[in-house]
Coordinates of C-alpha atoms and ligand atoms in Angstrom, one line a residue:
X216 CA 62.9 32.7 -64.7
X217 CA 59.7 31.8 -67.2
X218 CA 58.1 30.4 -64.3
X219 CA 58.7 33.4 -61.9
X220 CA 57.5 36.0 -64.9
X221 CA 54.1 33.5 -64.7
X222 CA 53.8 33.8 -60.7
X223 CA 54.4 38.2 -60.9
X224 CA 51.8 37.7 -63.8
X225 CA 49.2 35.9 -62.3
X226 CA 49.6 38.1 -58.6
X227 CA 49.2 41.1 -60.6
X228 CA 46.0 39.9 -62.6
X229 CA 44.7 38.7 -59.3
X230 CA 45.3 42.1 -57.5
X231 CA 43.2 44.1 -60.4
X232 CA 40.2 41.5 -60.4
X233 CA 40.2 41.7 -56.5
X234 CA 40.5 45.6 -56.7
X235 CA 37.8 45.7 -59.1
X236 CA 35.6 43.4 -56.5
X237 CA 36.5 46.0 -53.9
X238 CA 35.6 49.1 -56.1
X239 CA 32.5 47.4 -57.0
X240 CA 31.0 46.2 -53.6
X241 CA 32.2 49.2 -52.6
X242 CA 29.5 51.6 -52.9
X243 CA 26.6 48.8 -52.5
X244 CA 28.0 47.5 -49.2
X245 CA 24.6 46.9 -46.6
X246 CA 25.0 47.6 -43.6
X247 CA 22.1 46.2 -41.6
X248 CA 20.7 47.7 -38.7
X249 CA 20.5 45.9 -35.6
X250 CA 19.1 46.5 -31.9
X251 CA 21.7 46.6 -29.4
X252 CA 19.7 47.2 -26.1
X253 CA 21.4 44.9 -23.8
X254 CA 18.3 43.4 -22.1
X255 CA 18.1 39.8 -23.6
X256 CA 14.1 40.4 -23.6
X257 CA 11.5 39.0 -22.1
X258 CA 11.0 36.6 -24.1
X259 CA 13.9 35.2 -22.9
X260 CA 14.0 35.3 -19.6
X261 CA 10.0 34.0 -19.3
X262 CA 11.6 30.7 -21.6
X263 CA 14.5 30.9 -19.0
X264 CA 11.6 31.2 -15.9
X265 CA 9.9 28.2 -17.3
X266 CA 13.1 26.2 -17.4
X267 CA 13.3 26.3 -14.2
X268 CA 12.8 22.9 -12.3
X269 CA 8.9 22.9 -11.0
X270 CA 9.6 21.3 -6.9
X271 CA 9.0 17.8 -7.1
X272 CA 5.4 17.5 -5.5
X273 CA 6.4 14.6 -3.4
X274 CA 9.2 16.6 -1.5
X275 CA 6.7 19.2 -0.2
X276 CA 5.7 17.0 3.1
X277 CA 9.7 16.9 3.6
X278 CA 10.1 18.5 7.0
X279 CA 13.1 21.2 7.2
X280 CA 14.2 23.9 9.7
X281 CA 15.5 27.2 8.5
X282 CA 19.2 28.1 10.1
X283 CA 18.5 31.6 11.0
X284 CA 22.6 32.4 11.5
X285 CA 23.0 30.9 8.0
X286 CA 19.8 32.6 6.5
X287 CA 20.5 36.1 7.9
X288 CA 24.2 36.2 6.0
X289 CA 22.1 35.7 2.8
X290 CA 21.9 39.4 0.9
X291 CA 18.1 40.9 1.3
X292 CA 18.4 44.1 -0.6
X293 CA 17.1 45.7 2.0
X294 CA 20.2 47.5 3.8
X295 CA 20.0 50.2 6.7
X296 CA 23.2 51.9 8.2
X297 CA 23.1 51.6 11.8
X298 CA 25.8 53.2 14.4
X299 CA 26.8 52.3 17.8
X300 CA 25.8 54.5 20.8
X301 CA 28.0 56.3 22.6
X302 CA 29.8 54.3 25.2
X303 CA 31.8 56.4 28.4
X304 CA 32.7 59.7 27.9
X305 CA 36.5 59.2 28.2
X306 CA 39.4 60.8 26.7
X307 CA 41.2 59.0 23.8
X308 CA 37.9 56.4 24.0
X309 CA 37.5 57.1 20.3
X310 CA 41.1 56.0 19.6
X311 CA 41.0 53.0 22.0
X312 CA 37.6 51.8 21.3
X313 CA 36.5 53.4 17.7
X314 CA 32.8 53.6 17.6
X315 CA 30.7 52.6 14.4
X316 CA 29.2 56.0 13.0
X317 CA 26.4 56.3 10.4
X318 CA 25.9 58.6 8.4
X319 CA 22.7 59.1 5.8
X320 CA 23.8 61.0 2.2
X321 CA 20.6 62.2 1.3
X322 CA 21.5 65.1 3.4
X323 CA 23.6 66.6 0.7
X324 CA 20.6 67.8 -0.9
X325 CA 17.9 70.3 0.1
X326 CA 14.5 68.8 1.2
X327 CA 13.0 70.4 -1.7
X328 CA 15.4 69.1 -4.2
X329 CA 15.9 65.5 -2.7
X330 CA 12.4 64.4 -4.6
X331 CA 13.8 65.6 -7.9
X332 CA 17.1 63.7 -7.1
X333 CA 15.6 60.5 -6.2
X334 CA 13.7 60.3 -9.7
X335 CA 16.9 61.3 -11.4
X336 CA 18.8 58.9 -10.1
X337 CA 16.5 56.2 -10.6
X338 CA 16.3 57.1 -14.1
X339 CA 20.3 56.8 -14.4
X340 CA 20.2 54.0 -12.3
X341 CA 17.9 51.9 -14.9
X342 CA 20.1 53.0 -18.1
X343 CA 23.2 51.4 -16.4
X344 CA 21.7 48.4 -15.4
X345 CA 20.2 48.4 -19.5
X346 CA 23.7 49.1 -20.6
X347 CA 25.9 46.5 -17.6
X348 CA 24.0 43.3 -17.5
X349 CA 24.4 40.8 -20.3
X350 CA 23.2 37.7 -21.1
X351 CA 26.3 36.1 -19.4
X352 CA 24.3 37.1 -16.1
X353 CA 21.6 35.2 -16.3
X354 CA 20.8 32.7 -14.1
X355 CA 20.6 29.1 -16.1
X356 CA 19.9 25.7 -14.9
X357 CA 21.2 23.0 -16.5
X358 CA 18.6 20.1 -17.2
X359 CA 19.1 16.9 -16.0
X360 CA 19.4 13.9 -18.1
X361 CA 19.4 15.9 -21.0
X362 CA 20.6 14.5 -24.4
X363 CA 22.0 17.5 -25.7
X364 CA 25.9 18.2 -25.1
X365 CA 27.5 21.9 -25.5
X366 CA 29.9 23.8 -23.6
X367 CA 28.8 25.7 -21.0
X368 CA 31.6 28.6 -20.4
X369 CA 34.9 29.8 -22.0
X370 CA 33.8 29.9 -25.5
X371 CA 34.7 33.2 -26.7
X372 CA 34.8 34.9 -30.1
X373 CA 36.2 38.4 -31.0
X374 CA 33.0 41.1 -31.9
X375 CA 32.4 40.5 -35.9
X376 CA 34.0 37.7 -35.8
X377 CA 33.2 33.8 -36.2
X378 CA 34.1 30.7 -34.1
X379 CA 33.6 27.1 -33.9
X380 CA 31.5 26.1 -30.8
X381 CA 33.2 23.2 -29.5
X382 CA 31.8 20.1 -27.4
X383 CA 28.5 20.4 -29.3
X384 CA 26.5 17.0 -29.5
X385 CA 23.5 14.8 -28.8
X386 CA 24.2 11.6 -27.0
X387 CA 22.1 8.3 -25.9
X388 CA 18.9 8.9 -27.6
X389 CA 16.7 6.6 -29.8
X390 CA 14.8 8.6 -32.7
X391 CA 13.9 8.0 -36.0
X392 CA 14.8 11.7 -36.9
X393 CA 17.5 13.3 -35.4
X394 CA 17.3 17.1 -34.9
X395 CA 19.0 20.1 -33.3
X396 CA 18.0 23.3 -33.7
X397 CA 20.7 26.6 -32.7
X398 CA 19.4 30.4 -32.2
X399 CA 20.8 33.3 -31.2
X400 CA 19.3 36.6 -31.1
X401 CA 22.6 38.5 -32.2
X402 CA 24.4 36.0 -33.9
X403 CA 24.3 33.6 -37.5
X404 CA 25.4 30.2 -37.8
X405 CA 27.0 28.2 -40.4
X406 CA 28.0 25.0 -41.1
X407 CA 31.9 25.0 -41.7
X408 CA 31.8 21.1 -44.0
X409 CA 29.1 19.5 -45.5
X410 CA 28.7 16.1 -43.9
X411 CA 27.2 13.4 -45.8
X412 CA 23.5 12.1 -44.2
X413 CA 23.2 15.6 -43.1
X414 CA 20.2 18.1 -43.6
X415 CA 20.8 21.6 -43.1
X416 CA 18.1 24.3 -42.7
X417 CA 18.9 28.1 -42.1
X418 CA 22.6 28.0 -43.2
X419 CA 24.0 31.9 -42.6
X420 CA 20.8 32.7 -40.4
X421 CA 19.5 33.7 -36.8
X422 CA 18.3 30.1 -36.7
X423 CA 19.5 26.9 -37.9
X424 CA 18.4 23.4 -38.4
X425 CA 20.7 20.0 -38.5
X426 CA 18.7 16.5 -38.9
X427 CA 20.0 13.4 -39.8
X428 CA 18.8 9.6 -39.6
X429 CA 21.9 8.8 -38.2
X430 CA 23.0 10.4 -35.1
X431 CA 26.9 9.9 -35.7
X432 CA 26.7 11.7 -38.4
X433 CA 24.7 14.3 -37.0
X434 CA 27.2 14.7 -34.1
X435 CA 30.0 15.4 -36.9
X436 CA 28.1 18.3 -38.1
X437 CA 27.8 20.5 -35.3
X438 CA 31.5 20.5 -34.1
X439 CA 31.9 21.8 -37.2
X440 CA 30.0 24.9 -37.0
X441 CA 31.0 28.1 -36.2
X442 CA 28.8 31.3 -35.1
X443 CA 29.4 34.7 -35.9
X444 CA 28.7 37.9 -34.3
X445 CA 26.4 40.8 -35.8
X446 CA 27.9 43.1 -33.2
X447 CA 30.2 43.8 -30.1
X448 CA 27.6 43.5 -27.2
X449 CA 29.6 41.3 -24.5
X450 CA 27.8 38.0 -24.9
X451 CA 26.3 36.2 -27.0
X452 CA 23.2 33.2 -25.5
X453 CA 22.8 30.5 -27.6
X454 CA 19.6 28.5 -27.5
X455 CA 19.8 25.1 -28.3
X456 CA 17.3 22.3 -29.3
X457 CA 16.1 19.0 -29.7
X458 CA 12.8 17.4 -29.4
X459 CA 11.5 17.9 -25.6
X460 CA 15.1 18.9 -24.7
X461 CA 16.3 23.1 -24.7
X462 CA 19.8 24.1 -23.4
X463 CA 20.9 27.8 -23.0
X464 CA 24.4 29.1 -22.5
X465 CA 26.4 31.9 -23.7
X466 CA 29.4 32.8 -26.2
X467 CA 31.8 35.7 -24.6
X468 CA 31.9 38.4 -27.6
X469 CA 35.4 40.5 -27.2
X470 CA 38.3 41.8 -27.9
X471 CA 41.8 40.0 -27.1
X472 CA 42.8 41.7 -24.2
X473 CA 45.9 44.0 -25.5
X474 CA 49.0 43.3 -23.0
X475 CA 50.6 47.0 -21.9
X476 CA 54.6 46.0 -21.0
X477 CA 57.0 48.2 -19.7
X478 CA 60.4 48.5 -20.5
X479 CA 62.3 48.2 -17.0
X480 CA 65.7 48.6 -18.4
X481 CA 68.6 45.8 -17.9
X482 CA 68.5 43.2 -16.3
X483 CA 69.8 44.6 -12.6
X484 CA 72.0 42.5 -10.4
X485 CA 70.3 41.9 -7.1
X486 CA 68.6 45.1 -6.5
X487 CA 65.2 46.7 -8.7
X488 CA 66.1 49.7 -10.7
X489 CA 63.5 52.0 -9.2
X490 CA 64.2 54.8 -11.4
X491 CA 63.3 52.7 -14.0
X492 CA 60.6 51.4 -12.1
X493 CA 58.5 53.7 -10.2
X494 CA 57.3 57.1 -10.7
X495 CA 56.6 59.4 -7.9
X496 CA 53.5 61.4 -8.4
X497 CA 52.1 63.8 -5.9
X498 CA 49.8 67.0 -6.2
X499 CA 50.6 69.8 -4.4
X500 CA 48.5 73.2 -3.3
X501 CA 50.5 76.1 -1.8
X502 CA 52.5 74.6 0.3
X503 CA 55.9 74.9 -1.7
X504 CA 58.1 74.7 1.4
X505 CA 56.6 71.4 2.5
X506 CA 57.0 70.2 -1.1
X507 CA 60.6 70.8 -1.4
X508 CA 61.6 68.9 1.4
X509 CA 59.8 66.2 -0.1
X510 CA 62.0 66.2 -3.0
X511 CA 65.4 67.2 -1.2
X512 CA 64.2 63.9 0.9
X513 CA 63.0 61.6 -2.0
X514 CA 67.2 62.9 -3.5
X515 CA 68.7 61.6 -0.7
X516 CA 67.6 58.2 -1.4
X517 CA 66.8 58.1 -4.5
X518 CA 68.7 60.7 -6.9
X519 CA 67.3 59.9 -10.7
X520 CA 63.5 58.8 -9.7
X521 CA 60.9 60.6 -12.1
X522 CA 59.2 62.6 -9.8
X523 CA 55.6 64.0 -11.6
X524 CA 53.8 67.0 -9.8
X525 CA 50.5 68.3 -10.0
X526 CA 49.8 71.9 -8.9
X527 CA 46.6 73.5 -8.8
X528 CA 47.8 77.0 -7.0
X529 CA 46.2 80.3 -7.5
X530 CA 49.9 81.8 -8.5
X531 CA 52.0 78.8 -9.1
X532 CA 55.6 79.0 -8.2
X533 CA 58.0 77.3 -10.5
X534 CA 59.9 73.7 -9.3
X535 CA 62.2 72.7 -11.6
X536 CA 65.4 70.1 -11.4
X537 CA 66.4 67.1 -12.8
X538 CA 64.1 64.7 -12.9
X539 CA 61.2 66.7 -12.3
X540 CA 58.0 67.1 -14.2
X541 CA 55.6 69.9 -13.1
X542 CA 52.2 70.4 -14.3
X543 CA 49.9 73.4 -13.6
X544 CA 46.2 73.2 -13.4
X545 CA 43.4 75.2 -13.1
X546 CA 43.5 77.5 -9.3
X547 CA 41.6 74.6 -6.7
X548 CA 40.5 71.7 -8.9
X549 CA 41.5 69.5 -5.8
X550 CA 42.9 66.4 -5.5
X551 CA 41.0 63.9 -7.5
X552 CA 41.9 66.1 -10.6
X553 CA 45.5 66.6 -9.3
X554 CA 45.9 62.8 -9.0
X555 CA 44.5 62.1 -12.1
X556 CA 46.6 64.5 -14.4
X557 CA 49.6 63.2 -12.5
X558 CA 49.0 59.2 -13.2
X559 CA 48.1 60.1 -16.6
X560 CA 52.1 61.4 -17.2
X561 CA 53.2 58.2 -15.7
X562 CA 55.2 55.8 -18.3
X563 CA 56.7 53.3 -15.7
X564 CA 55.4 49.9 -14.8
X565 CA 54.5 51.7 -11.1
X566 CA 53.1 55.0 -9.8
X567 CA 54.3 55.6 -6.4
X568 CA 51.7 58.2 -4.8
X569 CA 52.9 60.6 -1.6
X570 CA 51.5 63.7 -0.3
X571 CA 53.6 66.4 -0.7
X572 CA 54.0 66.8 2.8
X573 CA 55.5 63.6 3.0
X574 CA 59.5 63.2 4.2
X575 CA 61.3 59.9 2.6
X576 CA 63.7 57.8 5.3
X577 CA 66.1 55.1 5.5
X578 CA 62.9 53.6 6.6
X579 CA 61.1 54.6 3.2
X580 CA 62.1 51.4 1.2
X581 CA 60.5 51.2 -2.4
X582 CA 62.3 47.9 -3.1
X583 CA 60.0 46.3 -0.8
X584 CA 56.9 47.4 -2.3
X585 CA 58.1 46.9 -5.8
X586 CA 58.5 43.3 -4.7
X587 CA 55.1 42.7 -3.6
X588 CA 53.5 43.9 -6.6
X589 CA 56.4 41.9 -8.9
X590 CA 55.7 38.6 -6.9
X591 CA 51.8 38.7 -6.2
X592 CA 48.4 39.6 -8.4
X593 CA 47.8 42.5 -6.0
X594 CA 47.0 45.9 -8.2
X595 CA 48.3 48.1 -5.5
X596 CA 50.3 48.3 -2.1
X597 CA 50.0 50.4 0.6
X598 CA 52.9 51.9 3.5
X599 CA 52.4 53.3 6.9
X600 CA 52.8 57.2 7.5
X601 CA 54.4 58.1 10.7
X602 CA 53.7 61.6 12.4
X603 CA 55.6 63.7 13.9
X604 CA 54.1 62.7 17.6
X605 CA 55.9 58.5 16.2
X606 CA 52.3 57.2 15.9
X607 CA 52.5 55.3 12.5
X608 CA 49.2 54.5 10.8
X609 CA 48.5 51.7 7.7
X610 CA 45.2 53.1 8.1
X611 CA 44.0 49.7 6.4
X612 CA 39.8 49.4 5.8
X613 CA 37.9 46.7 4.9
X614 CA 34.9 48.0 2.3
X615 CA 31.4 46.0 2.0
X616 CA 28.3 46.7 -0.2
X617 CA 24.8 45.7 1.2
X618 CA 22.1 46.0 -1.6
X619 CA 19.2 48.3 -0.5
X620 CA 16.2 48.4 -2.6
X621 CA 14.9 52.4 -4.1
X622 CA 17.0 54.3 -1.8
X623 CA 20.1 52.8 -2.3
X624 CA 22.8 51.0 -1.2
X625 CA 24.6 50.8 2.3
X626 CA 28.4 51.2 1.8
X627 CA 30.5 50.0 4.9
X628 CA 33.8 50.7 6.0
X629 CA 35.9 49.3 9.3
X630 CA 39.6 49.4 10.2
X631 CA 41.5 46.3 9.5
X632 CA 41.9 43.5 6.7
X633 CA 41.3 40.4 4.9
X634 CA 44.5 38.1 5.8
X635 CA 48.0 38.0 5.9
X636 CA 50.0 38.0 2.4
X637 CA 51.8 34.8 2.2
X638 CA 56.0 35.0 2.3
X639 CA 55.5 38.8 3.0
X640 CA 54.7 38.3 7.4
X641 CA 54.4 42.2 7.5
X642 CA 51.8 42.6 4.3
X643 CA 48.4 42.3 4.5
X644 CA 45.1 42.0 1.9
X645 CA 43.0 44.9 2.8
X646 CA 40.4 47.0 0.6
X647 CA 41.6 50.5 1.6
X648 CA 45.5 52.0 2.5
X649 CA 46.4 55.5 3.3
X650 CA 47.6 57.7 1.0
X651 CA 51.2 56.7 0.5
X652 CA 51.0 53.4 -1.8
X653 CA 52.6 52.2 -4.6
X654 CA 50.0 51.1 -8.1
X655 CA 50.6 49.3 -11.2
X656 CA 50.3 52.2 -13.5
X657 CA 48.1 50.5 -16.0
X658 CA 45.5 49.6 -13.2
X659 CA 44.9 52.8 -11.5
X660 CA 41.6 54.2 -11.9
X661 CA 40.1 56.5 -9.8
X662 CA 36.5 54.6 -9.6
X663 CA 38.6 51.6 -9.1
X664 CA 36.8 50.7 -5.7
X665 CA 36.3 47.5 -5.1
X666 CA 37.7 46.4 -8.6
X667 CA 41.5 46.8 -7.2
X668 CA 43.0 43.9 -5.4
X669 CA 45.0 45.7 -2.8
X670 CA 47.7 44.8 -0.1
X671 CA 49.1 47.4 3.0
X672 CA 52.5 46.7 4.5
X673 CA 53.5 48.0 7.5
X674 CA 57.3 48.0 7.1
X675 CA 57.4 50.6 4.5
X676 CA 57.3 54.2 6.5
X677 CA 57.4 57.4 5.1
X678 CA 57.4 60.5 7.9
X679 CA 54.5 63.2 7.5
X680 CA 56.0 66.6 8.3
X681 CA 54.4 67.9 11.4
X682 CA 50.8 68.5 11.0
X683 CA 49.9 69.1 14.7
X684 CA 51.1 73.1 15.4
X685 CA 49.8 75.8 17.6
X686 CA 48.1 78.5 15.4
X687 CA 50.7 81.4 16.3
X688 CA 53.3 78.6 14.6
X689 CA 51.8 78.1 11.3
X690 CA 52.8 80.3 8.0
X691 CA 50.5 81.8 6.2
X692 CA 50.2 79.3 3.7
X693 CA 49.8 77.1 6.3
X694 CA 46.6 79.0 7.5
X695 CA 45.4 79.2 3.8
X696 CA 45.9 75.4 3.0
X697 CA 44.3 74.2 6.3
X698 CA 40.8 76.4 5.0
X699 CA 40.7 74.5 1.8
X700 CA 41.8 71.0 3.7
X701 CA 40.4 70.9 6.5
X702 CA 36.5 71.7 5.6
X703 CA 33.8 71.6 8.5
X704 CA 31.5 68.8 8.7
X705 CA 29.1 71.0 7.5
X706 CA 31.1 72.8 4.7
X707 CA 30.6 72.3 1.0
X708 CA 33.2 70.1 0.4
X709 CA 31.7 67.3 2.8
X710 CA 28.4 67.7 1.0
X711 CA 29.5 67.9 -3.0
X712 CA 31.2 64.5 -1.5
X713 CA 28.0 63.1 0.2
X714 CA 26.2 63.9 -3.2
X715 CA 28.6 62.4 -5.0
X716 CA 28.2 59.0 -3.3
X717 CA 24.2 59.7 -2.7
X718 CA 24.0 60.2 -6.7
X719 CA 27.1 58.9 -8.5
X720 CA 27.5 56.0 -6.7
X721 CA 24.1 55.2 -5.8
X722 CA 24.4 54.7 -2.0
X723 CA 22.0 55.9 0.6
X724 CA 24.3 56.0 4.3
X725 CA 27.7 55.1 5.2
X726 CA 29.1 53.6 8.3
X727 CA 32.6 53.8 9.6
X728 CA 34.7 53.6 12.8
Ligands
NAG977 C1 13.5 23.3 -35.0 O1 13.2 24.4 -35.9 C2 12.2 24.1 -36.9 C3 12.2 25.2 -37.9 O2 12.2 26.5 -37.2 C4 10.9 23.8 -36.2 O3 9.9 23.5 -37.2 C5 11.1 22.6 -35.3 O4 9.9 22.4 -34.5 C6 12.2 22.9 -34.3 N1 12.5 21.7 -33.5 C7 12.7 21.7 -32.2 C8 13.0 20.4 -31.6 O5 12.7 22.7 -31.6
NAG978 C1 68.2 52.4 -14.0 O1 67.3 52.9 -14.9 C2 67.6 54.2 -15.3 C3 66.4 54.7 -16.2 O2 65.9 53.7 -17.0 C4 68.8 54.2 -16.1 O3 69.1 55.5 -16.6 C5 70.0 53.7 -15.2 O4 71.1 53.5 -16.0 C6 69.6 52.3 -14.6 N1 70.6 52.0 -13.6 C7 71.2 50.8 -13.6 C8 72.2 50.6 -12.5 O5 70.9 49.9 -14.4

């Protein structure tokens, strides 16, 4: 009891000095000021230029022939769009044989604006390229028959934070001083012991010193000193030193990456719960008929499925019933917007997306995607859409980037796809699907291309309601859809989407078949 009295005692004495250390660095606290442009300098990268290997003299009379087939895959930042001419003039030949198109983007804007665009975008262009590369890009050689030992990736420390640098060292060298020398430009070091035999210069600073006259004790000092951060800029370089030997390499600065879980209910017998799976999202825009077949389809099959809808109608209608959640925008923000609002009111582990002129069948089999996207890495999964005419379409594309130099970069897309998903025969790896596709709800981002590790299967069909109707057939909010849909080549919607990938995107053509 006397003993416990002592412990409460002591705590409580402790917690008032400690306040009283708060309260009293409090108000004095320093915060330093430190430059975070993420350009490593070019200090740096003229030390990291003269690192680089000189070409041993002796191999310059070393004959050699240039593979052209191999030299032309190499990337040469200088990208042009180029389309296929037309081949015979026959009907379906664009089905049976689809042509490569190309199309330039600087046609969005007026000749007399395009100048003013160029510079702008340049501008832009140089501030994310300030703000996206890090010293983790650099290009570094590693010396040969260098003394010095460190790690060269998968060191990481979280931003503020300090960590030991493992695998640090200096090996097979005969000295009468032994010396390494650490820097970093955004960073201190410390020494975490005191080893005995050990001098230590610049403890706590941007630079630090370790020499010894004896290297094993040297080598028990640095494994034993962790860095620290001054700031959350994604990586850290370290330079490291000994006499007529340098080594650079870099420390990831970051946050833990914070896991986002689902609840997906009890454990099911056989079957996936998709109600407590998926959530069917789908924007809709007059067409109120069209949408509620969707859902009277989507009950048939699956009667407690979440299903989210986002309307941007001029004079929305109401939907309601069980299970439903609709959401009304703004009169013709458009689809982007719509799909946006809807995945942001998705809490299930998936997002199935559908057009709301979509029909589901005993053909429309969630279960099968939710399978592929529990048993692979892929991010999202794509169906096929059958029309009304039985054509059914995956309408799977393969996307590639060529670098172009001022005016942009060359964005390529062609039907078809990478390779076939293993222990799924009718699943493939693709880069784009059509617009019925099922999405791990924490990974879907709308400037997700490229980033998104996608899969299309053919055995998962939903029906499109007819979409091919003689004019005297169509309702009137058929007729006023298709003028908001179904823009001309020419229209504004084709061009604020040109600009978009001209400007936002930083692309100068486009080719497609
Ligand atoms: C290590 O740093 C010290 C102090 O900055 C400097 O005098 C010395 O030349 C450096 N040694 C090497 C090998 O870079
Ligand atoms: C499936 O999940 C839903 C929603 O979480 C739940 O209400 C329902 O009871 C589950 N069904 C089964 C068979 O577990």
């Amino acid at each position: 009891m006397h003993s416990m009295l002592k412990t409460v005692l002591l705590a409580l004495v402790a917690s008032v000095v400690l306040l009283m250390a708060v309260l009293h660095s409090w108000p004095t606290r320093a915060y330093s000021t430190i430059d975070v442009r993420q350009r490593p300098g070019s200090g740096v990268e003229r030390l990291l230029e003269e690192r680089l290997p000189d070409p041993d003299p002796s191999a310059i009379s070393i004959p050699y022939r240039v593979k052209e087939n191999i030299a032309g895959l190499l990337a040469r930042n200088s990208c042009v769009c180029e389309g296929e001419r037309p081949g015979v003039n026959l009907p379906f030949a664009k089905l049976l044989f689809p042509r490569v198109s190309a199309h330039p983007l600087h046609t969005a804007f007026q000749p007399s604006q395009l100048d003013e665009m160029k510079r702008r975008r340049a501008k832009e262009y140089q501030g994310f390229q300030m703000r996206s590369q890090t010293p983790a890009d650099l290009l570094i050689v590693a010396e040969a028959n260098s003394p010095l030992q460190y790690p060269t990736q998968g060191v990481e420390v979280r931003p503020l934070k300090t960590t030991l640098i493992p695998g640090l060292g200096l090996k097979d060298l005969l000295r009468d001083v032994y010396t390494l020398n650490f820097s970093a430009s955004l960073g201190t070091f410390n020494v975490a012991a005191e080893v005995e035999g050990v001098k230590v210069r610049g403890d706590g600073e941007m630079h630090m010193m370790l020499s010894s006259f004896l290297l094993p004790n040297l080598n028990r000092q640095p494994n034993s000193s962790p860095t620290q951060t001054h700031c959350s800029i994604p990586a850290l370089l370290i330079q490291l030193e000994t006499e007529g030997h340098q080594a650079l390499f870099t420390i990831k600065i970051r946050h833990g990456v914070t896991p986002k879980l689902y609840n997906t209910g009890p454990e099911g017998e056989k079957e996936y719960n998709i109600s407590a799976l998926v959530t069917i999202a789908t924007k809709t825009f007059l067409r109120y008929n069209k949408l509620q077949d969707l859902i009277d389809s989507i009950r048939l099959y699956y009667p407690t499925v979440t299903i989210v809808i986002a309307d941007d109608s001029e004079n929305p209608r109401v939907v309601s019933g069980p299970y439903i959640e609709h959401y009304i925008m703004p009169f013709g923000k458009g689809w982007f917007a719509g799909r946006n609002l809807a995945v942001s009111q998705v809490t299930t582990k998936y997002m199935l997306w559908v057009d709301d002129d979509f029909i589901f069948t005993a053909n429309t089999k969630l279960e099968k995607l939710v399978d592929v996207l529990e048993k692979t890495t892929l991010d999202l999964v794509g169906g096929a859409v059958r029309e009304a005419t039985g054509y059914t379409s995956t309408y799977r594309q393969t996307i590639s980037i060529e670098a172009g130099e001022e005016d942009g970069d060359c964005l390529h897309m062609r039907r078809g796809f990478h390779h076939i998903i293993q222990g799924f025969p009718n699943c493939v790896v693709t880069d784009g699907v059509i617009n019925f596709f099922l999405a791990r709800t924490d990974k879907f981002f709308i400037d997700g291309l490229g980033s998104l590790h996608v899969g299309s299967c053919d055995d998962v069909i939903v029906n499109h309601a007819t979409k091919i109707k003689l004019p005297w057939g169509q309702s009137e909010s058929d007729k006023a859809y298709a003028k908001f849909r179904y823009p001309l080549a020419s229209s504004d919607a084709t061009r604020t989407k040109n600009g978009l990938l001209y400007f936002k995107n930083r692309f100068q053509c486009l080719t497609h078949n």
